[in-house]
Short mmCIF file of C-alpha atoms in Angstrom, two decimals:
data_model
loop_
_atom_site.label_atom_id
_atom_site.label_comp_id
_atom_site.label_asym_id
_atom_site.label_seq_id
_atom_site.Cartn_x
_atom_site.Cartn_y
_atom_site.Cartn_z
CA UNK A 1 40.09 -4.14 13.68
CA UNK A 2 43.53 -4.17 15.31
CA UNK A 3 43.87 -0.45 14.52
CA UNK A 4 40.43 0.30 16.01
CA UNK A 5 41.34 -1.63 19.19
CA UNK A 6 44.61 0.23 19.49
CA UNK A 7 42.87 3.62 19.14
CA UNK A 8 40.22 2.77 21.67
CA UNK A 9 36.43 3.32 21.51
CA UNK A 10 36.69 6.76 19.93
CA UNK A 11 39.00 5.43 17.20
CA UNK A 12 36.57 2.62 16.40
CA UNK A 13 33.71 5.10 16.06
CA UNK A 14 35.81 7.34 13.81
CA UNK A 15 36.75 4.47 11.50
CA UNK A 16 33.16 3.23 11.40
CA UNK A 17 31.96 6.72 10.54
CA UNK A 18 34.56 7.01 7.76
CA UNK A 19 33.57 3.66 6.24
CA UNK A 20 29.89 4.61 6.39
CA UNK A 21 30.64 7.93 4.71
CA UNK A 22 32.59 6.19 1.94
CA UNK A 23 29.74 3.72 1.44
CA UNK A 24 27.15 6.50 1.29
CA UNK A 25 29.33 8.44 -1.18
CA UNK A 26 29.62 5.35 -3.39
CA UNK A 27 25.86 4.81 -3.26
CA UNK A 28 25.25 8.48 -4.12
CA UNK A 29 27.64 8.37 -7.07
CA UNK A 30 25.97 5.20 -8.31
CA UNK A 31 22.50 6.74 -8.07
CA UNK A 32 23.68 9.89 -9.88
CA UNK A 33 25.30 7.84 -12.65
CA UNK A 34 22.25 5.65 -13.16
CA UNK A 35 19.90 8.67 -13.05
CA UNK A 36 21.95 10.56 -15.63
CA UNK A 37 22.12 7.51 -17.87
CA UNK A 38 18.34 7.02 -17.65
CA UNK A 39 17.78 10.71 -18.39
CA UNK A 40 19.98 10.43 -21.48
CA UNK A 41 17.99 7.42 -22.64
CA UNK A 42 14.72 9.28 -22.03
CA UNK A 43 15.99 12.21 -24.11
CA UNK A 44 16.65 9.78 -26.94
CA UNK A 45 12.98 8.78 -27.09
CA UNK A 46 11.14 11.97 -26.03
CA UNK A 47 9.18 13.46 -28.90
CA UNK A 48 10.59 16.77 -30.09
CA UNK A 49 7.21 18.39 -29.71
CA UNK A 50 7.46 17.94 -25.94
CA UNK A 51 10.69 19.93 -25.93
CA UNK A 52 9.31 22.81 -28.00
CA UNK A 53 10.84 21.39 -31.18
CA UNK A 54 9.41 20.91 -34.64
CA UNK A 55 7.12 17.98 -34.06
CA UNK A 56 7.59 14.41 -33.00
CA UNK A 57 9.42 12.88 -35.94
CA UNK A 58 12.52 10.72 -35.61
CA UNK A 59 14.48 9.66 -38.70
CA UNK A 60 11.93 11.06 -41.11
CA UNK A 61 8.70 9.92 -39.45
CA UNK A 62 7.43 8.05 -36.46
CA UNK A 63 8.62 8.70 -32.92
CA UNK A 64 10.87 6.49 -30.88
CA UNK A 65 8.73 5.73 -27.85
CA UNK A 66 9.23 4.12 -24.48
CA UNK A 67 7.60 0.72 -24.21
CA UNK A 68 5.39 -0.29 -21.34
CA UNK A 69 5.73 -4.06 -21.10
CA UNK A 70 2.77 -4.38 -18.73
CA UNK A 71 0.35 -4.24 -21.62
CA UNK A 72 2.73 -4.62 -24.56
CA UNK A 73 1.93 -1.14 -25.91
CA UNK A 74 4.37 1.76 -26.01
CA UNK A 75 3.51 4.92 -24.10
CA UNK A 76 4.88 8.33 -24.87
CA UNK A 77 8.11 8.81 -22.98
CA UNK A 78 8.50 11.52 -20.37
CA UNK A 79 11.64 12.34 -18.45
CA UNK A 80 9.74 11.72 -15.21
CA UNK A 81 8.42 8.32 -16.28
CA UNK A 82 9.18 5.38 -14.03
CA UNK A 83 11.01 2.24 -15.16
CA UNK A 84 9.23 0.13 -17.74
CA UNK A 85 10.37 -3.46 -17.56
CA UNK A 86 11.23 -5.86 -20.35
CA UNK A 87 9.12 -9.01 -20.50
CA UNK A 88 9.96 -10.27 -23.98
CA UNK A 89 8.27 -13.61 -24.63
CA UNK A 90 9.68 -16.34 -26.86
CA UNK A 91 6.21 -17.43 -27.90
CA UNK A 92 3.63 -17.00 -30.64
CA UNK A 93 2.07 -14.24 -28.54
CA UNK A 94 5.47 -12.56 -28.20
CA UNK A 95 5.82 -12.36 -31.98
CA UNK A 96 2.29 -11.01 -32.29
CA UNK A 97 3.16 -8.38 -29.68
CA UNK A 98 6.19 -7.45 -31.79
CA UNK A 99 3.93 -6.93 -34.79
CA UNK A 100 1.67 -4.66 -32.73
CA UNK A 101 4.64 -2.59 -31.56
CA UNK A 102 5.92 -2.24 -35.12
CA UNK A 103 2.49 -1.29 -36.46
CA UNK A 104 2.18 1.45 -33.83
CA UNK A 105 5.70 2.87 -33.58
CA UNK A 106 7.28 1.93 -36.93
CA UNK A 107 10.86 2.93 -36.00
CA UNK A 108 11.63 1.70 -32.48
CA UNK A 109 10.85 1.77 -28.76
CA UNK A 110 12.78 1.77 -25.49
CA UNK A 111 12.23 -0.88 -22.82
CA UNK A 112 14.01 -1.57 -19.54
CA UNK A 113 15.46 -4.95 -18.60
CA UNK A 114 16.25 -3.54 -15.13
CA UNK A 115 15.92 0.03 -13.77
CA UNK A 116 19.44 0.70 -15.11
CA UNK A 117 19.56 -1.56 -18.19
CA UNK A 118 17.74 -0.14 -21.22
CA UNK A 119 17.01 -2.11 -24.37
CA UNK A 120 16.45 -0.09 -27.51
CA UNK A 121 14.33 -2.14 -29.93
CA UNK A 122 14.73 -1.01 -33.53
CA UNK A 123 12.72 -2.12 -36.55
CA UNK A 124 13.13 0.35 -39.39
CA UNK A 125 16.06 0.79 -41.84
CA UNK A 126 16.56 4.45 -40.93
CA UNK A 127 17.10 3.63 -37.25
CA UNK A 128 18.96 0.39 -37.93
CA UNK A 129 21.37 1.92 -40.44
CA UNK A 130 23.73 3.84 -38.07
CA UNK A 131 24.32 0.69 -36.00
CA UNK A 132 24.33 -1.98 -38.71
CA UNK A 133 26.72 0.05 -40.84
CA UNK A 134 29.02 1.00 -37.97
CA UNK A 135 32.35 -0.80 -37.79
CA UNK A 136 32.55 -4.02 -35.82
CA UNK A 137 34.72 -2.30 -33.20
CA UNK A 138 32.10 0.42 -32.57
CA UNK A 139 29.05 -1.87 -32.64
CA UNK A 140 30.17 -5.27 -31.29
CA UNK A 141 27.70 -7.99 -30.45
CA UNK A 142 26.22 -7.78 -26.99
CA UNK A 143 27.64 -10.36 -24.60
CA UNK A 144 24.49 -10.62 -22.49
CA UNK A 145 22.73 -12.54 -25.27
CA UNK A 146 25.74 -14.17 -26.96
CA UNK A 147 28.12 -14.87 -24.07
CA UNK A 148 26.61 -18.28 -23.25
CA UNK A 149 27.98 -19.64 -26.54
CA UNK A 150 31.60 -18.87 -25.62
CA UNK A 151 32.49 -22.24 -24.02
CA UNK A 152 31.33 -24.02 -27.17
CA UNK A 153 32.29 -21.67 -30.01
CA UNK A 154 35.31 -19.91 -28.57
CA UNK A 155 36.46 -16.81 -30.44
CA UNK A 156 34.96 -17.65 -33.83
CA UNK A 157 33.46 -15.00 -36.10
CA UNK A 158 30.14 -15.06 -34.26
CA UNK A 159 31.63 -13.98 -30.93
CA UNK A 160 35.01 -12.34 -31.59
CA UNK A 161 35.43 -8.59 -32.02
CA UNK A 162 37.98 -5.91 -32.75
CA UNK A 163 41.15 -6.65 -34.70
CA UNK A 164 40.80 -10.41 -34.25
CA UNK A 165 37.36 -10.39 -35.83
CA UNK A 166 38.58 -8.28 -38.76
CA UNK A 167 41.58 -10.52 -39.40
CA UNK A 168 39.50 -13.70 -39.24
CA UNK A 169 36.83 -12.25 -41.50
CA UNK A 170 39.45 -11.47 -44.16
CA UNK A 171 41.01 -14.92 -43.87
CA UNK A 172 37.70 -16.79 -44.01
CA UNK A 173 36.14 -14.86 -46.91
CA UNK A 174 37.91 -16.91 -49.65
CA UNK A 175 36.45 -20.10 -48.13
CA UNK A 176 32.99 -18.86 -49.18
CA UNK A 177 33.93 -17.80 -52.70
CA UNK A 178 31.73 -19.04 -55.54
CA UNK A 179 34.45 -21.38 -56.83
CA UNK A 180 34.48 -23.13 -53.45
CA UNK A 181 30.70 -23.21 -53.08
CA UNK A 182 30.40 -24.73 -56.55
CA UNK A 183 32.12 -27.88 -55.27
CA UNK A 184 29.57 -28.21 -52.46
CA UNK A 185 26.49 -28.45 -54.70
CA UNK A 186 26.98 -32.18 -55.25
CA UNK A 187 26.92 -32.64 -51.47
CA UNK A 188 23.68 -30.65 -51.22
CA UNK A 189 22.14 -33.00 -53.79
CA UNK A 190 23.37 -36.14 -52.03
CA UNK A 191 22.10 -35.10 -48.61
CA UNK A 192 18.72 -34.19 -50.10
CA UNK A 193 18.47 -37.58 -51.87
CA UNK A 194 19.06 -39.34 -48.56
CA UNK A 195 16.26 -37.40 -46.86
CA UNK A 196 13.90 -38.25 -49.71
CA UNK A 197 14.59 -41.99 -49.84
CA UNK A 198 12.45 -43.12 -46.91
CA UNK A 199 9.56 -40.88 -47.95
CA UNK A 200 9.61 -41.77 -51.63
CA UNK A 201 9.38 -45.49 -50.94
CA UNK A 202 5.82 -44.87 -49.66
CA UNK A 203 4.59 -43.85 -53.11
CA UNK A 204 1.05 -42.47 -53.21
CA UNK A 205 0.74 -42.28 -49.43
CA UNK A 206 0.85 -38.90 -47.65
CA UNK A 207 3.58 -39.02 -45.02
CA UNK A 208 3.41 -36.86 -41.88
CA UNK A 209 6.84 -35.38 -41.21
CA UNK A 210 8.21 -33.13 -38.49
CA UNK A 211 10.31 -31.25 -41.00
CA UNK A 212 12.47 -29.09 -38.74
CA UNK A 213 14.11 -32.13 -37.15
CA UNK A 214 14.57 -33.85 -40.53
CA UNK A 215 16.00 -30.74 -42.13
CA UNK A 216 18.35 -30.17 -39.17
CA UNK A 217 19.79 -33.63 -39.74
CA UNK A 218 20.08 -32.91 -43.45
CA UNK A 219 22.00 -29.66 -42.90
CA UNK A 220 24.22 -31.26 -40.25
CA UNK A 221 24.98 -34.10 -42.66
CA UNK A 222 25.88 -31.54 -45.32
CA UNK A 223 28.12 -29.53 -43.00
CA UNK A 224 29.96 -32.62 -41.76
CA UNK A 225 30.94 -33.31 -45.35
CA UNK A 226 31.74 -29.70 -46.28
CA UNK A 227 33.74 -28.91 -43.13
CA UNK A 228 35.44 -32.23 -42.32
CA UNK A 229 34.89 -34.44 -45.43
CA UNK A 230 33.22 -36.80 -42.95
CA UNK A 231 30.35 -39.14 -43.85
CA UNK A 232 28.35 -38.95 -40.64
CA UNK A 233 25.29 -40.93 -41.90
CA UNK A 234 23.38 -38.93 -39.28
CA UNK A 235 20.23 -38.99 -41.39
CA UNK A 236 20.23 -42.79 -41.38
CA UNK A 237 21.56 -43.73 -37.95
CA UNK A 238 22.15 -42.06 -34.55
CA UNK A 239 25.31 -40.02 -34.09
CA UNK A 240 26.70 -39.09 -30.68
CA UNK A 241 28.38 -36.02 -32.15
CA UNK A 242 25.11 -34.81 -33.68
CA UNK A 243 23.23 -35.56 -30.44
CA UNK A 244 25.76 -33.44 -28.55
CA UNK A 245 25.33 -30.50 -30.95
CA UNK A 246 21.54 -30.62 -30.73
CA UNK A 247 21.64 -30.89 -26.92
CA UNK A 248 24.09 -28.01 -26.65
CA UNK A 249 21.74 -25.82 -28.67
CA UNK A 250 18.90 -26.67 -26.29
CA UNK A 251 20.98 -25.97 -23.17
CA UNK A 252 22.18 -22.64 -24.50
CA UNK A 253 18.60 -21.54 -25.16
CA UNK A 254 17.50 -22.54 -21.67
CA UNK A 255 20.40 -20.62 -20.12
CA UNK A 256 19.75 -17.59 -22.34
CA UNK A 257 16.18 -17.36 -21.04
CA UNK A 258 17.46 -17.10 -17.47
CA UNK A 259 19.47 -13.89 -17.72
CA UNK A 260 19.20 -13.25 -13.99
CA UNK A 261 21.25 -16.31 -13.05
CA UNK A 262 24.94 -16.23 -12.38
CA UNK A 263 27.65 -17.78 -14.56
CA UNK A 264 25.58 -20.90 -14.99
CA UNK A 265 25.71 -23.41 -12.17
CA UNK A 266 22.56 -25.12 -13.45
CA UNK A 267 23.86 -25.70 -16.98
CA UNK A 268 27.64 -25.59 -16.61
CA UNK A 269 28.15 -29.31 -16.04
CA UNK A 270 25.98 -30.80 -18.81
CA UNK A 271 26.82 -28.07 -21.31
CA UNK A 272 30.50 -28.20 -20.42
CA UNK A 273 30.81 -31.96 -20.95
CA UNK A 274 29.03 -31.80 -24.29
CA UNK A 275 30.98 -28.77 -25.51
CA UNK A 276 34.22 -30.54 -24.60
CA UNK A 277 33.03 -33.58 -26.58
CA UNK A 278 32.22 -31.48 -29.66
CA UNK A 279 35.20 -29.13 -29.55
CA UNK A 280 37.53 -32.00 -28.68
CA UNK A 281 36.46 -33.86 -31.81
CA UNK A 282 36.99 -30.78 -33.97
CA UNK A 283 40.40 -30.07 -32.40
CA UNK A 284 41.53 -33.64 -33.06
CA UNK A 285 40.70 -33.34 -36.78
CA UNK A 286 42.51 -30.01 -37.06
CA UNK A 287 45.54 -31.32 -35.18
CA UNK A 288 45.75 -34.40 -37.42
CA UNK A 289 45.51 -32.29 -40.59
CA UNK A 290 48.15 -29.85 -39.32
CA UNK A 291 50.55 -32.70 -38.58
CA UNK A 292 50.07 -34.05 -42.10
CA UNK A 293 50.70 -30.60 -43.60
CA UNK A 294 53.87 -30.11 -41.52
CA UNK A 295 55.12 -33.60 -42.33
CA UNK A 296 54.56 -33.45 -46.09
CA UNK A 297 55.25 -29.78 -46.69
CA UNK A 298 52.97 -27.35 -48.47
CA UNK A 299 53.52 -28.50 -52.06
CA UNK A 300 53.41 -32.23 -51.36
CA UNK A 301 50.30 -31.73 -49.25
CA UNK A 302 48.61 -29.93 -52.15
CA UNK A 303 49.65 -32.76 -54.48
CA UNK A 304 48.05 -35.28 -52.14
CA UNK A 305 44.75 -33.37 -52.51
CA UNK A 306 44.81 -33.21 -56.29
CA UNK A 307 41.64 -34.58 -57.84
CA UNK A 308 39.52 -34.18 -54.73
CA UNK A 309 37.64 -31.33 -53.14
CA UNK A 310 39.22 -29.30 -50.36
CA UNK A 311 36.98 -28.94 -47.34
CA UNK A 312 36.62 -26.03 -44.93
CA UNK A 313 39.39 -27.24 -42.60
CA UNK A 314 41.82 -27.59 -45.51
CA UNK A 315 41.10 -24.07 -46.72
CA UNK A 316 41.63 -22.55 -43.29
CA UNK A 317 44.91 -24.43 -42.82
CA UNK A 318 46.21 -22.80 -46.00
CA UNK A 319 44.87 -19.30 -45.24
CA UNK A 320 47.49 -16.60 -44.65
CA UNK A 321 47.17 -12.91 -43.84
CA UNK A 322 49.10 -10.02 -45.38
CA UNK A 323 52.07 -10.85 -43.13
CA UNK A 324 51.98 -14.55 -44.14
CA UNK A 325 50.73 -15.55 -40.69
CA UNK A 326 48.34 -18.51 -40.50
CA UNK A 327 45.43 -19.26 -38.22
CA UNK A 328 46.23 -21.26 -35.11
CA UNK A 329 44.73 -24.70 -34.53
CA UNK A 330 42.52 -23.17 -31.83
CA UNK A 331 41.31 -20.50 -34.24
CA UNK A 332 40.47 -23.05 -36.94
CA UNK A 333 38.60 -25.23 -34.45
CA UNK A 334 36.56 -22.25 -33.25
CA UNK A 335 35.64 -21.25 -36.80
CA UNK A 336 34.70 -24.84 -37.74
CA UNK A 337 32.47 -25.17 -34.66
CA UNK A 338 30.92 -21.77 -35.41
CA UNK A 339 30.16 -22.78 -39.00
CA UNK A 340 28.65 -26.04 -37.79
CA UNK A 341 26.48 -24.29 -35.19
CA UNK A 342 25.42 -21.26 -37.23
CA UNK A 343 24.98 -23.12 -40.49
CA UNK A 344 22.72 -26.03 -39.59
CA UNK A 345 19.81 -24.62 -37.57
CA UNK A 346 19.39 -21.40 -39.53
CA UNK A 347 19.26 -23.11 -42.92
CA UNK A 348 16.94 -25.81 -41.59
CA UNK A 349 14.56 -23.18 -40.18
CA UNK A 350 14.61 -21.21 -43.42
CA UNK A 351 13.65 -24.33 -45.38
CA UNK A 352 11.06 -25.61 -42.90
CA UNK A 353 8.76 -22.59 -43.22
CA UNK A 354 8.90 -22.47 -47.02
CA UNK A 355 5.91 -24.82 -47.71
CA UNK A 356 3.58 -22.89 -45.37
CA UNK A 357 2.11 -20.82 -48.17
CA UNK A 358 -0.53 -21.06 -50.93
CA UNK A 359 -0.40 -24.10 -53.22
CA UNK A 360 -0.39 -22.18 -56.53
CA UNK A 361 3.08 -20.86 -55.73
CA UNK A 362 4.27 -24.39 -55.08
CA UNK A 363 2.88 -25.52 -58.45
CA UNK A 364 4.69 -22.69 -60.23
CA UNK A 365 7.98 -23.62 -58.52
CA UNK A 366 7.48 -27.25 -59.53
CA UNK A 367 6.90 -26.26 -63.13
CA UNK A 368 10.06 -24.11 -63.10
CA UNK A 369 12.21 -26.95 -61.68
CA UNK A 370 10.83 -29.62 -64.01
CA UNK A 371 11.46 -27.41 -67.00
CA UNK A 372 15.04 -26.98 -65.83
CA UNK A 373 15.59 -30.74 -65.30
CA UNK A 374 13.81 -31.86 -68.48
CA UNK A 375 15.81 -34.38 -70.52
CA UNK A 376 18.48 -35.05 -67.90
CA UNK A 377 19.54 -38.57 -67.02
CA UNK A 378 20.27 -37.61 -63.41
CA UNK A 379 17.82 -35.51 -61.43
CA UNK A 380 20.25 -33.14 -59.77
CA UNK A 381 20.62 -29.39 -59.43
CA UNK A 382 23.94 -28.08 -60.71
CA UNK A 383 25.76 -24.90 -59.74
CA UNK A 384 24.82 -23.18 -62.99
CA UNK A 385 21.14 -24.01 -62.39
CA UNK A 386 20.93 -21.86 -59.28
CA UNK A 387 20.69 -18.67 -61.31
CA UNK A 388 17.91 -20.21 -63.44
CA UNK A 389 15.40 -20.65 -60.61
CA UNK A 390 14.09 -17.08 -60.34
CA UNK A 391 10.60 -17.85 -59.04
CA UNK A 392 11.83 -20.47 -56.55
CA UNK A 393 14.35 -17.90 -55.30
CA UNK A 394 11.59 -15.31 -54.92
CA UNK A 395 9.53 -17.80 -52.87
CA UNK A 396 12.52 -18.56 -50.61
CA UNK A 397 13.16 -14.84 -50.02
CA UNK A 398 9.52 -14.11 -49.23
CA UNK A 399 9.48 -17.01 -46.75
CA UNK A 400 12.66 -15.62 -45.14
CA UNK A 401 10.94 -12.25 -44.88
CA UNK A 402 7.89 -13.68 -43.09
CA UNK A 403 9.83 -16.24 -41.03
CA UNK A 404 13.45 -15.08 -40.58
CA UNK A 405 15.45 -17.89 -38.94
CA UNK A 406 17.12 -15.36 -36.61
CA UNK A 407 14.46 -12.92 -35.42
CA UNK A 408 16.81 -10.34 -33.86
CA UNK A 409 20.48 -9.48 -33.34
CA UNK A 410 21.89 -7.33 -30.56
CA UNK A 411 24.71 -4.81 -30.35
CA UNK A 412 26.13 -2.74 -27.48
CA UNK A 413 27.92 0.26 -28.94
CA UNK A 414 31.31 1.36 -27.57
CA UNK A 415 30.73 4.95 -28.74
CA UNK A 416 27.76 7.30 -28.94
CA UNK A 417 25.85 6.74 -32.20
CA UNK A 418 24.33 9.81 -33.85
CA UNK A 419 20.97 9.51 -35.60
CA UNK A 420 20.12 11.64 -38.60
CA UNK A 421 17.83 13.96 -36.62
CA UNK A 422 20.59 14.83 -34.15
CA UNK A 423 19.64 12.49 -31.29
CA UNK A 424 22.28 10.20 -29.89
CA UNK A 425 22.15 6.58 -28.83
CA UNK A 426 24.43 6.61 -25.75
CA UNK A 427 27.31 4.18 -25.68
CA UNK A 428 26.59 1.14 -23.58
CA UNK A 429 22.90 0.96 -24.52
CA UNK A 430 21.85 -2.49 -25.70
CA UNK A 431 20.35 -2.23 -29.19
CA UNK A 432 18.09 -5.12 -30.14
CA UNK A 433 17.70 -4.92 -33.90
CA UNK A 434 14.54 -6.74 -34.79
CA UNK A 435 14.84 -8.55 -38.10
CA UNK A 436 11.33 -9.92 -37.60
CA UNK A 437 9.95 -6.44 -36.85
CA UNK A 438 11.68 -4.89 -39.85
CA UNK A 439 10.30 -7.60 -42.12
CA UNK A 440 6.78 -6.96 -40.78
CA UNK A 441 6.94 -3.17 -40.85
CA UNK A 442 3.98 -1.81 -42.87
CA UNK A 443 6.00 1.30 -43.77
CA UNK A 444 8.30 -0.97 -45.77
CA UNK A 445 6.15 -3.97 -46.69
CA UNK A 446 2.47 -3.23 -47.45
CA UNK A 447 0.23 -5.95 -46.02
CA UNK A 448 3.23 -7.51 -44.26
CA UNK A 449 1.35 -10.67 -43.15
CA UNK A 450 0.52 -11.63 -46.76
CA UNK A 451 2.83 -14.10 -48.53
CA UNK A 452 3.62 -12.58 -51.92
CA UNK A 453 6.85 -13.72 -53.60
CA UNK A 454 6.36 -11.14 -56.34
CA UNK A 455 7.65 -8.57 -53.86
CA UNK A 456 11.07 -9.87 -54.90
CA UNK A 457 10.58 -9.65 -58.66
CA UNK A 458 13.22 -7.50 -60.41
CA UNK A 459 10.73 -4.69 -60.98
CA UNK A 460 9.49 -4.61 -57.39
CA UNK A 461 13.02 -4.94 -55.96
CA UNK A 462 14.36 -1.99 -57.95
CA UNK A 463 15.33 0.85 -55.65
CA UNK A 464 14.67 -1.08 -52.44
CA UNK A 465 17.04 -0.38 -49.57
CA UNK A 466 19.35 -3.30 -48.72
CA UNK A 467 18.25 -2.85 -45.10
CA UNK A 468 14.61 -3.57 -45.88
CA UNK A 469 15.37 -7.30 -46.14
CA UNK A 470 17.98 -8.55 -43.68
CA UNK A 471 17.53 -12.29 -42.95
CA UNK A 472 21.33 -12.58 -42.84
CA UNK A 473 21.81 -9.29 -40.98
CA UNK A 474 23.68 -6.51 -42.83
CA UNK A 475 26.73 -4.30 -42.71
CA UNK A 476 30.20 -5.34 -41.60
CA UNK A 477 28.92 -8.22 -39.46
CA UNK A 478 26.52 -9.76 -41.93
CA UNK A 479 26.47 -13.54 -42.24
CA UNK A 480 29.59 -14.70 -44.08
CA UNK A 481 27.84 -17.96 -45.02
CA UNK A 482 24.72 -16.47 -46.62
CA UNK A 483 25.66 -17.57 -50.17
CA UNK A 484 26.29 -21.09 -48.86
CA UNK A 485 22.89 -21.08 -47.13
CA UNK A 486 21.01 -19.73 -50.14
CA UNK A 487 22.63 -22.28 -52.47
CA UNK A 488 21.71 -25.15 -50.15
CA UNK A 489 18.13 -23.89 -49.72
CA UNK A 490 17.66 -23.63 -53.48
CA UNK A 491 18.88 -27.20 -54.07
CA UNK A 492 16.79 -28.73 -51.26
CA UNK A 493 13.66 -26.73 -52.13
CA UNK A 494 13.91 -27.42 -55.88
CA UNK A 495 14.41 -31.19 -55.56
CA UNK A 496 11.74 -31.54 -52.88
CA UNK A 497 9.05 -29.64 -54.76
CA UNK A 498 9.88 -31.63 -57.92
CA UNK A 499 9.34 -34.94 -56.12
CA UNK A 500 6.55 -34.26 -53.62
CA UNK A 501 3.28 -32.50 -53.13
CA UNK A 502 3.59 -30.69 -49.82
CA UNK A 503 0.67 -29.67 -47.63
CA UNK A 504 0.24 -28.31 -44.15
CA UNK A 505 -0.87 -30.79 -41.51
CA UNK A 506 -3.97 -28.83 -40.50
CA UNK A 507 -4.45 -31.03 -37.47
CA UNK A 508 -1.17 -29.77 -35.98
CA UNK A 509 -0.91 -26.01 -36.67
CA UNK A 510 2.46 -24.58 -35.66
CA UNK A 511 2.91 -22.17 -32.77
CA UNK A 512 6.07 -20.22 -33.39
CA UNK A 513 8.81 -20.10 -30.77
CA UNK A 514 11.77 -17.74 -31.38
CA UNK A 515 14.86 -19.10 -29.65
CA UNK A 516 18.35 -18.99 -31.13
CA UNK A 517 16.41 -19.64 -34.32
CA UNK A 518 12.70 -19.57 -35.15
CA UNK A 519 11.28 -22.91 -34.01
CA UNK A 520 7.85 -24.13 -32.93
CA UNK A 521 6.49 -25.36 -29.62
CA UNK A 522 5.38 -28.83 -30.78
CA UNK A 523 7.18 -29.37 -34.05
CA UNK A 524 6.56 -28.19 -37.58
CA UNK A 525 4.42 -30.82 -39.28
CA UNK A 526 3.82 -31.23 -43.01
CA UNK A 527 2.23 -33.88 -45.20
CA UNK A 528 4.45 -35.05 -48.07
CA UNK A 529 3.02 -37.15 -50.88
CA UNK A 530 5.44 -38.54 -53.49
CA UNK A 531 4.46 -37.59 -57.01
CA UNK A 532 3.80 -40.55 -59.35
CA UNK A 533 6.32 -39.35 -61.88
CA UNK A 534 9.20 -39.65 -59.42
CA UNK A 535 7.91 -42.29 -57.01
#
């Protein structure tokens, strides 16, 4: 302004004109960039037949179409089409809409979150493969949907990327080796026994149970023991730590559903105080263990652990990379909090939906488990038993197909991704890979709404693509804890079906609600009746 005053009225006009010209140039460049990007996205989904090509097939059949969220049905994309907005619903109707999209388009469809933010929804192995099998540096997780977890989980495996993610993945892998998981099976049994106690004491009386809440407490109890060697007793009495974890999960979901808000003024204070409470508790445990390790020395510390199981924190304290560098206390805390968060809700959801299927399958599982436990003094599932529950495992997998705990994962690629037919997914496009849609795709799973565990028999599984069934994702960023989760689900399912008859509470049918995990609007209610033989 001082310069304009010094130059007089003509100088002020000249400067104003220059600023206006610069602003108009910036606006023009922005419009051109957005228009080109949208045109590139349109070219990705336009049927080849419209361009004089050899038909409308993409990836061997089915055309990637542009979705029109006004009526939930995709319409054939044209370069001149206007913006089609994303109105994804986390409701029962939203999941039904997903099934309709999959039934019609089979491979994928393009929607728009804003006029310049496309979301490519994919639900077929051939379109998922280039992204799922890309390296973690090329296909990192999208921060729009995952960024809200950062204050709680830090740079754990769920949120980190690049070289840090690769290093941590290598260092954490031994902590999920079979020899380590074997020592956790006793904990799975103990936590399951605790859940059963209050129900079994009401022998002969059907007990109405909101199972998702009960199973969340069970899995949290298990993880407290496996990660920290801590007896939380959270299944028997209130725990402030557990309350904080459950509340944080709720706050993150609420914030995630309000993508248009800023950094989070509405949720920052309550979420921040609870995340500090949770992460502070984890950091204190890690710091105390580190001090003990430094004080005693490596060998003496190992001697002090002889005869007892090492927990997750212990294993990470001892982990070293190829250059003999260890994880920092902050890194270990982030990985412990990530394991606690990712491991409790997903496993609980996977277990909760298991009884929602025909009774004859439950009877066959019960017969399999009782045959396995026959003649034992203690009714417990052992590590070696897990491979001798084939039909129970098939039932768990079919339930995970119909009701995957995580219904979708997102990636935002840092490079262009080529599809097999020559089209390119432009870098920067958000790719929402629908696990739920893939599991309900009739091209892959005939009669996808029908519960049929025999789909996972050895004969029927032979030759199936690994990307047909992805409840734990796939590729480089698949779930590192999937063997832990499957082992826990087998133990809980086997012991529960051996001790109870389980029926749906028909008076309270569930309405599904996909959030961070697959939940329900008003709880997931079952009727459990203790069997006379084990009452």
